[in-house]
Coordinates of C-alpha atoms in Angstrom, one line a residue:
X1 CA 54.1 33.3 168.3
X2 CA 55.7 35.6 166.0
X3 CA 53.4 37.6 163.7
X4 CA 53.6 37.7 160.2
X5 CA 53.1 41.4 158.1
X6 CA 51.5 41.5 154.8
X7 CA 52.4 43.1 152.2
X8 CA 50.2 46.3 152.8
X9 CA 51.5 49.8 152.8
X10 CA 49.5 50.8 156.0
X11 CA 51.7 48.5 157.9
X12 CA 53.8 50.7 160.4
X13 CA 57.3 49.3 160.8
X14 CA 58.8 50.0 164.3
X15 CA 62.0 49.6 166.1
X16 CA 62.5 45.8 166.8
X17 CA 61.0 44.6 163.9
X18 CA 63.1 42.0 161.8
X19 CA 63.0 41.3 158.3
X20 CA 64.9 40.2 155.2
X21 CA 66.9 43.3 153.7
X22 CA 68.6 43.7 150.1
X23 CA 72.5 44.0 150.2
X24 CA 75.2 42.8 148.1
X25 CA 77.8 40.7 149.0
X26 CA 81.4 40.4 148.5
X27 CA 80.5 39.1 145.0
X28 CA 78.3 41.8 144.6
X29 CA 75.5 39.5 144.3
X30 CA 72.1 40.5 145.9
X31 CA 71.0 38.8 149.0
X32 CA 68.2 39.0 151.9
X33 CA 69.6 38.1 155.0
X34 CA 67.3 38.8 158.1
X35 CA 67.8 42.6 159.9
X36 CA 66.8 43.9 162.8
X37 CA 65.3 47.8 162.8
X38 CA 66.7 49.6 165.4
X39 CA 65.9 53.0 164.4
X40 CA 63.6 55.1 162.2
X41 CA 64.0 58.2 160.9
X42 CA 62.2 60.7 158.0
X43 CA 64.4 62.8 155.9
X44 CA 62.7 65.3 153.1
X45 CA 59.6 63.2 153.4
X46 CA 61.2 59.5 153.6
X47 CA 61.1 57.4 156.0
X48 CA 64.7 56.0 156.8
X49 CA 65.5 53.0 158.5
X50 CA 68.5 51.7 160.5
X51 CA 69.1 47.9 160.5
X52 CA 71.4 45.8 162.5
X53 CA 72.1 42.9 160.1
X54 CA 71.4 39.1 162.1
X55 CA 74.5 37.3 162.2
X56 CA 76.7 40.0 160.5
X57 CA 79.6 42.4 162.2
X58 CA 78.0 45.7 163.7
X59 CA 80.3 47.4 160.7
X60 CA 77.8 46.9 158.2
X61 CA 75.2 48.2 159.8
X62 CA 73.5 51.1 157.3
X63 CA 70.4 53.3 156.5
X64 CA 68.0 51.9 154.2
X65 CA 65.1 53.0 152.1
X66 CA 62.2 51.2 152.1
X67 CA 62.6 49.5 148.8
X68 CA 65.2 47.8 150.4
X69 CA 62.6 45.8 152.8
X70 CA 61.0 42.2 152.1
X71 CA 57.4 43.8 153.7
X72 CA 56.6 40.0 153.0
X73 CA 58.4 38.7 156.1
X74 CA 58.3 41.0 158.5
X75 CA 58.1 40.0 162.0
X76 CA 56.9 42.4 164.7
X77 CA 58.8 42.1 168.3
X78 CA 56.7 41.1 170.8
X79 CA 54.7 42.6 173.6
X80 CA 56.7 42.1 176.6
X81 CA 55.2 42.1 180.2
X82 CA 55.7 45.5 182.0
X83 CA 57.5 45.4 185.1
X84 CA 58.2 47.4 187.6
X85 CA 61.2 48.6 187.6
X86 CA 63.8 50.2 190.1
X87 CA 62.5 53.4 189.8
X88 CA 58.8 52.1 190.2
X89 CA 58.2 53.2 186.2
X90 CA 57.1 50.3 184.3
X91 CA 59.4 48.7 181.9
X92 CA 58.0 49.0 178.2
X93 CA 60.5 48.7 175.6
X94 CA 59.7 45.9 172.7
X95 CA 61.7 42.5 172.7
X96 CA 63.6 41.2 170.2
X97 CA 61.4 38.3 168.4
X98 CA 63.0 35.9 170.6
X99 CA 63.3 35.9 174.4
X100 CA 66.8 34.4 174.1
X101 CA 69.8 37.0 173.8
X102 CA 71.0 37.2 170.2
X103 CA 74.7 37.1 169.8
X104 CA 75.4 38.3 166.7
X105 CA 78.2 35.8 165.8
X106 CA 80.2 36.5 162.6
X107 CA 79.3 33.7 159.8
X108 CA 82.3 30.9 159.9
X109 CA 82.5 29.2 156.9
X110 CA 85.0 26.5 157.8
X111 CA 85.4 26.0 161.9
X112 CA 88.8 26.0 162.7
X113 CA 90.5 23.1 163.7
X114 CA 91.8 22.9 167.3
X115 CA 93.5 19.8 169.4
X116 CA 92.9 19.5 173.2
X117 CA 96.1 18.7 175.1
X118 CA 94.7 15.9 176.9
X119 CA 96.6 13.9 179.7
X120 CA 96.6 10.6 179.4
X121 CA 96.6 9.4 183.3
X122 CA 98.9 6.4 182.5
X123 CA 102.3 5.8 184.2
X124 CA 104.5 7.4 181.6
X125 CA 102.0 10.5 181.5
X126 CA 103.7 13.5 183.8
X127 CA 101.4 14.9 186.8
X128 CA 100.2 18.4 186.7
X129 CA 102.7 20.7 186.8
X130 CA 105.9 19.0 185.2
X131 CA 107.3 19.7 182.1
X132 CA 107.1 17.5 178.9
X133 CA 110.2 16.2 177.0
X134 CA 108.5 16.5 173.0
X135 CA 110.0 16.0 169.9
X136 CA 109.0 17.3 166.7
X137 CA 109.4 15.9 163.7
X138 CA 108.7 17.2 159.8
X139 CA 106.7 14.7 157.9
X140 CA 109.0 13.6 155.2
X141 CA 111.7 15.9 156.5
X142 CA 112.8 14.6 159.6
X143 CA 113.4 16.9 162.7
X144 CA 112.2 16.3 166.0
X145 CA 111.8 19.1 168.6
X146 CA 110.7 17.7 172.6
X147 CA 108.7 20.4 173.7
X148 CA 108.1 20.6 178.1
X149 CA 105.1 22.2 178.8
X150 CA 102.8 22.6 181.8
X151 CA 99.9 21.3 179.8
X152 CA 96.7 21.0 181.9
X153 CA 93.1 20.9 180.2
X154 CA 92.5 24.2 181.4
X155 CA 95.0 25.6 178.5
X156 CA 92.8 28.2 176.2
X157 CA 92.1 27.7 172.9
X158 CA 90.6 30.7 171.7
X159 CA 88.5 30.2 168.5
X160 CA 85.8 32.4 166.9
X161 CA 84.1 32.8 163.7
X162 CA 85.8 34.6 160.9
X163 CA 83.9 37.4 159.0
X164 CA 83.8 36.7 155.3
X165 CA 82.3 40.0 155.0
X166 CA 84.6 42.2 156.1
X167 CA 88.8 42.9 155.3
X168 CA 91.2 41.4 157.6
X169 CA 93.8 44.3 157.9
X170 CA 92.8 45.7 161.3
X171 CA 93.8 44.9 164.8
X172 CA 91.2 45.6 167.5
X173 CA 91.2 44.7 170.8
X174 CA 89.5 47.7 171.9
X175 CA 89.0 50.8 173.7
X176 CA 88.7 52.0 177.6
X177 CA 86.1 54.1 178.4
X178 CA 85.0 56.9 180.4
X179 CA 82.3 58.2 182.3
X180 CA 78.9 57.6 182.2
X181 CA 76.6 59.2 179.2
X182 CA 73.6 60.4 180.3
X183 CA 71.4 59.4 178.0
X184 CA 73.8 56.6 176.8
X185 CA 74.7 54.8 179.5
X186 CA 76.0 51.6 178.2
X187 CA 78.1 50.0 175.7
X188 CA 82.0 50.0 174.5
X189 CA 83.0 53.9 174.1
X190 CA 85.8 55.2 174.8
X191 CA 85.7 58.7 175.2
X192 CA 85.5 60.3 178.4
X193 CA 83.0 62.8 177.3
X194 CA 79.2 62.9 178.0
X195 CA 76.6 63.9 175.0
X196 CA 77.4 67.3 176.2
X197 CA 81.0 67.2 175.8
X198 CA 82.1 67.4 179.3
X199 CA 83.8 64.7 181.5
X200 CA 83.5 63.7 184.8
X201 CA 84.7 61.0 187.2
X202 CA 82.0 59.1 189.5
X203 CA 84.1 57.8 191.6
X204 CA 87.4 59.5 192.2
X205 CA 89.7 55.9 193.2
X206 CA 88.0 53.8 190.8
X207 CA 86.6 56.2 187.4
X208 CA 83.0 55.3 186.4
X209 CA 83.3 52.7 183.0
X210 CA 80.9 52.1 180.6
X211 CA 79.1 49.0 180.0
X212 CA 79.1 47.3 176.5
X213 CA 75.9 46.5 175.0
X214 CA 75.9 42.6 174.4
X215 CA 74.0 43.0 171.1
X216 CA 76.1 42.8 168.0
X217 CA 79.3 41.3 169.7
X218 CA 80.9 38.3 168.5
X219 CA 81.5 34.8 170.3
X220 CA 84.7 35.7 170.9
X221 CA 83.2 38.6 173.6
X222 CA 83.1 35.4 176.2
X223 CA 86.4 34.2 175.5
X224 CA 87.3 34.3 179.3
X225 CA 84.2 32.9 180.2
X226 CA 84.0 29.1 180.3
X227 CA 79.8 29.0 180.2
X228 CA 79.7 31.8 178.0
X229 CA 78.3 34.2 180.0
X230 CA 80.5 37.6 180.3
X231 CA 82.3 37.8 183.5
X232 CA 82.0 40.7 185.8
X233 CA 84.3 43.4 184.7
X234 CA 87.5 43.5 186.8
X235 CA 87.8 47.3 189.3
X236 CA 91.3 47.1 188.2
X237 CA 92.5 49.5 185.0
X238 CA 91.8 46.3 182.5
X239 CA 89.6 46.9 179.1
X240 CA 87.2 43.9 179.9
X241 CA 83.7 45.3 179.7
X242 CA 80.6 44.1 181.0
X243 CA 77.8 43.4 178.0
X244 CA 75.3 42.6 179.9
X245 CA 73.7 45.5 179.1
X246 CA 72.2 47.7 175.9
X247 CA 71.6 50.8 174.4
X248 CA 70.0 51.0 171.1
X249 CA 71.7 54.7 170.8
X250 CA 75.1 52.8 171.2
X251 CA 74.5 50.7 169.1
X252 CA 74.2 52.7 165.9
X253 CA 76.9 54.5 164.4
X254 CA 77.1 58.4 165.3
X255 CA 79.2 60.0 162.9
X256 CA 78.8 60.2 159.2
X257 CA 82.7 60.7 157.9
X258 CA 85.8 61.9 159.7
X259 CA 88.9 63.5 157.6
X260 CA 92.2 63.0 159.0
X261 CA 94.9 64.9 157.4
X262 CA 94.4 63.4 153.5
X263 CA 92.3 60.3 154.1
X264 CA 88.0 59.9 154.8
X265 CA 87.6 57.3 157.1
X266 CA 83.8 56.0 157.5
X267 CA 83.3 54.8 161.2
X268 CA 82.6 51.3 161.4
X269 CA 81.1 51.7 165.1
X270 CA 79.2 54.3 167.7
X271 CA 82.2 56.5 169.2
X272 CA 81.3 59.2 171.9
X273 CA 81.8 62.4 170.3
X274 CA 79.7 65.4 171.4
X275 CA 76.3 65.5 170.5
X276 CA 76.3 68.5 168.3
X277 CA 79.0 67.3 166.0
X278 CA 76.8 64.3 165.3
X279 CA 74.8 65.7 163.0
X280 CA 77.7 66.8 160.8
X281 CA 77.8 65.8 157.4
X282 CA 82.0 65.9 158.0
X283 CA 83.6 66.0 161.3
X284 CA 87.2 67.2 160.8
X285 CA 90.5 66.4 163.1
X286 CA 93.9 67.6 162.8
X287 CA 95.9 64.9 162.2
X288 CA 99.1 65.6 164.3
X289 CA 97.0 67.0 167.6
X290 CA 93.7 64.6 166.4
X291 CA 91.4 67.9 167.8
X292 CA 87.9 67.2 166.3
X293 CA 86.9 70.5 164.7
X294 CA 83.0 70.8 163.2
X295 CA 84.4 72.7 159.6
X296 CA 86.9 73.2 157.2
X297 CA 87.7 76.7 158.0
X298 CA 88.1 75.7 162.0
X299 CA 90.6 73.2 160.7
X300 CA 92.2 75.2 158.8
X301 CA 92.5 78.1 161.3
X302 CA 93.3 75.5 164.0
X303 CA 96.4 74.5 161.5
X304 CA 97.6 77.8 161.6
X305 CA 97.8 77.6 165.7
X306 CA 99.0 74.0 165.9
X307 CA 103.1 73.6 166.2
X308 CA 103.0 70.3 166.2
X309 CA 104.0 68.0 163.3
X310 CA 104.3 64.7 165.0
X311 CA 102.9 62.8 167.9
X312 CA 103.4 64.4 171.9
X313 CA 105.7 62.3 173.5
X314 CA 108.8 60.4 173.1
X315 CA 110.4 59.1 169.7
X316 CA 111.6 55.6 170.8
X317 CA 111.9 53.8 167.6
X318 CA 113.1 54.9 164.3
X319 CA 113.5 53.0 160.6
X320 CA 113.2 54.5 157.6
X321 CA 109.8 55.9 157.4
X322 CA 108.5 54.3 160.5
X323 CA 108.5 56.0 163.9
X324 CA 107.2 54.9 167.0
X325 CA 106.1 57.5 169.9
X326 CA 105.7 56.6 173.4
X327 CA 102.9 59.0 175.4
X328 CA 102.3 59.1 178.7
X329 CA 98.6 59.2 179.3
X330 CA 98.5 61.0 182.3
X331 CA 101.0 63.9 180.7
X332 CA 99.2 64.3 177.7
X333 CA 95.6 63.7 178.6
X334 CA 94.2 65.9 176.2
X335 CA 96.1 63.5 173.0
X336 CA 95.2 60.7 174.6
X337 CA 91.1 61.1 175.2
X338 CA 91.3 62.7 171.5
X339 CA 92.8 59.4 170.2
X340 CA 90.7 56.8 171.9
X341 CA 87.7 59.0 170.4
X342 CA 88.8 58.4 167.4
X343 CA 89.8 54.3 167.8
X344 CA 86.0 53.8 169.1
X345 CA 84.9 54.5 165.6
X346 CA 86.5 51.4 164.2
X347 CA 86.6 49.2 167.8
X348 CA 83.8 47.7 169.2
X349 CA 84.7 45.1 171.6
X350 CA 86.0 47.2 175.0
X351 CA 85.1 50.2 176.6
X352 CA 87.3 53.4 177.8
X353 CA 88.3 55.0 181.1
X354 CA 87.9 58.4 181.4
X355 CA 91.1 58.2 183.3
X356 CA 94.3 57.9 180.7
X357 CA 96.9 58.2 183.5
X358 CA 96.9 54.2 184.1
X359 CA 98.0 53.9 180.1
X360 CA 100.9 54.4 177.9
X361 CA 100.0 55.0 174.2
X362 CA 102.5 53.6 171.3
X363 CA 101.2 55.6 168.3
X364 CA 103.0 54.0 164.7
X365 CA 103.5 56.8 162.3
X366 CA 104.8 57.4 158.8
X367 CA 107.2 60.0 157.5
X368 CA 106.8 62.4 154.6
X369 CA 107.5 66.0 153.9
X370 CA 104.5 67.2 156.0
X371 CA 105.4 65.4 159.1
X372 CA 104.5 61.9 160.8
X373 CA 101.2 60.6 159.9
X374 CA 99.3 58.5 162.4
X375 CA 99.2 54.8 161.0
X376 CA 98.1 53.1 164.0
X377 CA 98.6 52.6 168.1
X378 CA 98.1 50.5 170.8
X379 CA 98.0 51.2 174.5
X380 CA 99.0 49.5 177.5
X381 CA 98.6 49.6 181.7
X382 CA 101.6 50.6 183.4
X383 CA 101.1 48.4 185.7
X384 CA 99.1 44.6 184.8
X385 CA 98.5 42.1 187.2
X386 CA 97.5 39.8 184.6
X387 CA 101.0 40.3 182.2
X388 CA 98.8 42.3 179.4
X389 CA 100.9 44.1 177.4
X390 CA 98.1 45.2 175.1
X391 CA 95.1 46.9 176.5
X392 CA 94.2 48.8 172.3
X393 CA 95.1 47.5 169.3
X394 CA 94.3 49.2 166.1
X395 CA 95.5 49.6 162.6
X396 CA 93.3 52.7 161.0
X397 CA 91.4 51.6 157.6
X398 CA 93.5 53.2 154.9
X399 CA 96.4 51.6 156.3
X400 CA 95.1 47.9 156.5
X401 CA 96.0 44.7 154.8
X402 CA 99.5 46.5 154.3
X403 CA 101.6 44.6 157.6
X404 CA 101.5 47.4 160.0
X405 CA 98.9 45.2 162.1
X406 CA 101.9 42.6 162.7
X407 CA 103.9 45.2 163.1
X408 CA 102.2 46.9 166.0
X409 CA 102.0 43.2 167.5
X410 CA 106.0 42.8 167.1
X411 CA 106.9 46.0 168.4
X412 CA 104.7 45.1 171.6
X413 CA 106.6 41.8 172.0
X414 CA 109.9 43.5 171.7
X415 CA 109.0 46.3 174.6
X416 CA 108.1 43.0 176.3
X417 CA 111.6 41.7 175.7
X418 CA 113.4 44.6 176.7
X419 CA 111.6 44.5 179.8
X420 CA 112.6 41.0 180.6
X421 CA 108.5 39.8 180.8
X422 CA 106.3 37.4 179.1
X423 CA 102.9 39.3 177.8
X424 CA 99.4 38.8 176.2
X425 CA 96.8 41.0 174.7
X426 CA 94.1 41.7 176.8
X427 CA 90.6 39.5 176.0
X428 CA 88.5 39.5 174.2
X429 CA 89.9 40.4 171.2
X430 CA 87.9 41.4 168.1
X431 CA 87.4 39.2 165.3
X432 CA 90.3 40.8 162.9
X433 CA 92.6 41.5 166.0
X434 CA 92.4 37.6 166.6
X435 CA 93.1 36.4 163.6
X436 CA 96.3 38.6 163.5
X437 CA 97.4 38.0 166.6
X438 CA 97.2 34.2 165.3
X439 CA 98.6 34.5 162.5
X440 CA 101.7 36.6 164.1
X441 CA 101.9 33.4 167.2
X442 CA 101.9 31.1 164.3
X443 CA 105.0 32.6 162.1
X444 CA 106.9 33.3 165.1
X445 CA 107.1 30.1 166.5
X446 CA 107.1 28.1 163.4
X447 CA 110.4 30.5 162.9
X448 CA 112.1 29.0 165.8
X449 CA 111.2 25.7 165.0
X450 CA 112.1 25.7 161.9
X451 CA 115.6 27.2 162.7
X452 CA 116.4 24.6 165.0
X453 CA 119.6 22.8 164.5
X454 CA 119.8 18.8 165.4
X455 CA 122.1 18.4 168.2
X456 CA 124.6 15.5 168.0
X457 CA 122.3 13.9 165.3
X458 CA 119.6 13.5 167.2
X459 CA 116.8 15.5 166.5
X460 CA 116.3 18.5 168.2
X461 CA 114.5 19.5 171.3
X462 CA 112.9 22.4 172.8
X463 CA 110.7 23.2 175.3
X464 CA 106.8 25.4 175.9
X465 CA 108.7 27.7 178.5
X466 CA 112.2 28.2 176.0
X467 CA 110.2 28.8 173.3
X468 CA 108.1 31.7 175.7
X469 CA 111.1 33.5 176.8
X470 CA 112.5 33.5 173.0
X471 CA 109.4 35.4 172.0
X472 CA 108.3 37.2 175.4
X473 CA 104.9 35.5 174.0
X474 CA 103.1 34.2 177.5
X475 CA 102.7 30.0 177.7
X476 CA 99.5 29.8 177.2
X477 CA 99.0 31.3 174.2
X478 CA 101.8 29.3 172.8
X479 CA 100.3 25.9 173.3
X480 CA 96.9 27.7 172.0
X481 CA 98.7 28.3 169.0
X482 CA 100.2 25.0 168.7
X483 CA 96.8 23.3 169.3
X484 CA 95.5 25.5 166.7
X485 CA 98.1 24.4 164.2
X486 CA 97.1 20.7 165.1
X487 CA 101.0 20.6 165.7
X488 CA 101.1 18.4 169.0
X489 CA 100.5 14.6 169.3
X490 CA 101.3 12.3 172.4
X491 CA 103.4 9.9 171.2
X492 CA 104.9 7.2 173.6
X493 CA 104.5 9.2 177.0
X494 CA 105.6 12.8 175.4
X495 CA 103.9 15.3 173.4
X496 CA 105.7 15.7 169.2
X497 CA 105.5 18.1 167.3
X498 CA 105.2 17.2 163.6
X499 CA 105.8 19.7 161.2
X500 CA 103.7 18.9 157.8
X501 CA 105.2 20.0 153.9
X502 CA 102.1 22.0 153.9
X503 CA 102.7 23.5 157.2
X504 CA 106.3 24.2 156.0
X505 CA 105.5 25.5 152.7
X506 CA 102.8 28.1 153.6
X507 CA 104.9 29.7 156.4
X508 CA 107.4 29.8 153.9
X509 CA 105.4 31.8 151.6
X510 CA 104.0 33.9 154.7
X511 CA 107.2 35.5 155.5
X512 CA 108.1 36.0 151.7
X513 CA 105.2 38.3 152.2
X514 CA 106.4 40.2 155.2
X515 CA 108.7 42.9 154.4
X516 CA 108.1 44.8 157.3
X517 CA 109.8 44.0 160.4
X518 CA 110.7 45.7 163.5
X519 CA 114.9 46.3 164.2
X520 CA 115.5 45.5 167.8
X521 CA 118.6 47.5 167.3
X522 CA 116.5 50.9 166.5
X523 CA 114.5 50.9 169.6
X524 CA 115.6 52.9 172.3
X525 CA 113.5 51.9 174.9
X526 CA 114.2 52.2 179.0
X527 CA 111.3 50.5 181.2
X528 CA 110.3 52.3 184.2
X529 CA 109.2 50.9 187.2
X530 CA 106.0 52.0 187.7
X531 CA 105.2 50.7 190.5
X532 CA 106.6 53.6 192.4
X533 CA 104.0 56.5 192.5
X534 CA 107.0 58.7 191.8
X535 CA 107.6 57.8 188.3
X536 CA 103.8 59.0 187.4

């Protein structure tokens, strides 16, 4: 039974405790909604507390006063039974209210709408494995596409809520991690620096990763999990992380404000910085190197030191003021660590290798006077046995809800394309990375259907696997999006796709609203094969 706290000042407020909390919502209206205390500290003679908001994105976490706390309702975690653990210590850290693991979903307003692909086992009904003639038609405007597809029941649909809370400008699928902190030894970083600021390796063939604390994730953190329970993370060099364990220290956010060249970014999440520059009312980095420096006047004398006015590495794509870099994460190590530090403050969903030599690192920049100014990256394996071509996704803050996101999505496709291959982002993807990545599936294939021509008066016909090798986008997620878009209907032994007005009319509007777009003619891109040690 959970115990209720008066309203008495004597009452002692610990770590686990849970109760309403004062904020203001996008309305900037107040509201209570129930918190979680995972930290306490006193600052010039007031007590400060730290609360995890139930139900909400990690990125709102804060520091409250106590005026701020409904003393009314608070509920005290309870006792739980000590154990003995693998060291033979006892186990004595307080429980959550609840015995069940909380997975802090983000609040969905309105459930989106899927359609299962279900085979109907009737004569007419193609066994597994065969393609699908499927028209598709426009309601009112006539135009029907056949569509083959392999479509078995096992076809994901990946669905998650949608934060209302929180701007939908940033990509995040997430960050690969390094070794093991000693004092923090879980959860999604993605440095390869301990609290001391050293690195090391535990295991030379296979570098230690971190473990993600399951605490504050979204539904969408089990994606690849069919009972919802977070799979084993792969030894290979993928980004999945295993949750199943937490660390209240990971769990808070570490670093105050960080100035990059002339923004001030405020972390959303815990990044693995060294322990002394915690505690740093401004942690500074040089925007072309992205060297974290603890003052002004190291950044500035660093400035006068530092040659370089643009990304290490390759220029491979070039329009107007948007430049693309390719680096080599085993060549410029040193880059590379410094700019996963850095993403781990706004990504929360994967964790880092220490290791950067499996990865290449597409950093998006923007040209001035001063140089090329980091907009946003993404990183990919050299080598993926599972056809990811993004491992990190991320747009950074003062550069969201501006199209760079869908840019950094399309310029990954068209790598894709140049190297002949089908790809997909690795899972799970963050809540705002998925609903880009959706939205960019959607427009792109409502583009080629749309443009379809009837042949011979008959309406026209396409199929899952054209449509895949048109956009290098991988099947699956095609008929995910299609299911999504409640496009596909079995209709007389074949699966049509009806296009709506409405349907018609918003994508319309959508790509009124896209002005930037990559030029496939401005990249100059050669694939290696990296599957020979040689080209390391």
């Amino acid at each position: 039974m959970t115990k209720m706290a008066d309203s008495s000042s004597s009452v002692e407020i610990v770590e686990g405790c849970r109760l309403p909390v004062l904020r203001k919502n996008q309305e900037h209206e107040d509201e209570w909604p129930l918190a979680e205390i995972l930290s306490v500290k006193e600052v010039s003679g007031r007590k400060l507390y730290y609360v995890h908001y139930i139900d909400f994105n990690k990125r709102l976490d804060e520091w409250v006063t106590v005026d701020r706390l409904d003393m009314k309702k608070l509920q005290f975690p309870k006792k739980e039974a000590k154990t003995p653990t693998k060291n033979g210590l006892p186990g004595s850290r307080p429980s959550s209210p609840e015995r069940e693991v909380v997975r802090t979903a983000i609040p969905n307003p309105e459930p989106r709408k899927s359609l299962d692909l279900n085979v109907q086992p009737t004569a007419t009904a193609p066994s597994r494995g065969k393609t699908l003639p499927t028209p598709v038609q426009k309601r009112k405007v006539e135009s029907t596409v056949p569509l083959v597809a392999q479509v078995t029941p096992a076809s994901p649909v990946f669905s998650l809520p949608v934060s209302t809370e929180t701007p939908q400008g940033a990509i995040f699928p997430a960050v690969r991690e390094t070794n093991a902190f000693k004092s923090r030894e879980d959860h999604e970083q993605l440095s390869s620096l301990t609290t001391n600021g050293t690195a090391r390796r535990l295991i030379p063939a296979q570098p230690g990763r971190k473990r993600k604390a399951n605490c504050g994730g979204t539904d969408e953190d089990s994606q690849d999990s069919s009972d919802g329970i977070p799979t084993a993370p792969r030894m290979t060099g993928s980004l999945v992380s295993d949750r199943s364990h937490d660390d209240i220290v990971t769990r808070m956010k570490n670093i105050e404000c960080i100035e990059l060249g002339r923004h001030r970014l405020k972390p959303w999440y815990f990044s693995p910085y060294p322990q002394e520059l915690t505690s740093l009312p401004i942690l500074y980095l040089c925007e072309f190197c992205l060297k974290y420096l603890k003052s002004l006047k190291c950044l500035q004398r660093h400035l006068t030191k530092c040659n370089l006015r643009h990304p290490p590495g390759n220029e491979i794509y070039r329009k107007g003021t948007i430049s693309f870099f390719e680096i080599d994460g085993r060549k410029n190590k040193t880059y590379s660590q410094n700019l996963c530090l850095l993403a781990k403050c706004f990504l929360d969903h994967k964790t880092l290798y220490y290791d950067t030599d499996p990865f290449l690192f597409y950093v998006m920049t923007e040209y001035d006077c001063k140089g090329f100014h980091i907009v946003g990256y993404f990183s990919k394996e050299k080598e993926s046995t599972e056809d990811y071509n993004v491992a990190c996704i991320l747009t950074l803050p003062p550069y969201q809800r501006r199209g760079y996101g869908k840019l950094l999505i399309e310029f990954s496709y068209e790598l894709s394309k140049v190297e002949g291959k089908t790809g997909t982002p690795e899972k799970p993807l963050s809540d705002l990375g998925l609903l880009s990545y959706r939205s960019y599936w959607s427009q792109t294939i409502l583009e080629i259907l749309m443009d379809l021509k009837p042949d011979n008066g008959e309406r026209p016909q396409i199929t899952i696997n054209e449509i895949s090798e048109i956009t290098s986008v991988k099947k699956e997620d095609v008929i995910s999006t299609l299911q999504y878009l409640n496009l596909i209907n079995y209709y007389k032994g074949q699966y049509i796709l009806t296009l709506s007005e409405d349907i018609v009319e918003g994508h319309e509007r959508a790509m009124q609203k896209r002005h930037l777009r990559i030029d496939p003619k401005c990249l100059h891109f050669t694939p290696k094969d990296w599957s020979k040690r040689g080209k390391w």
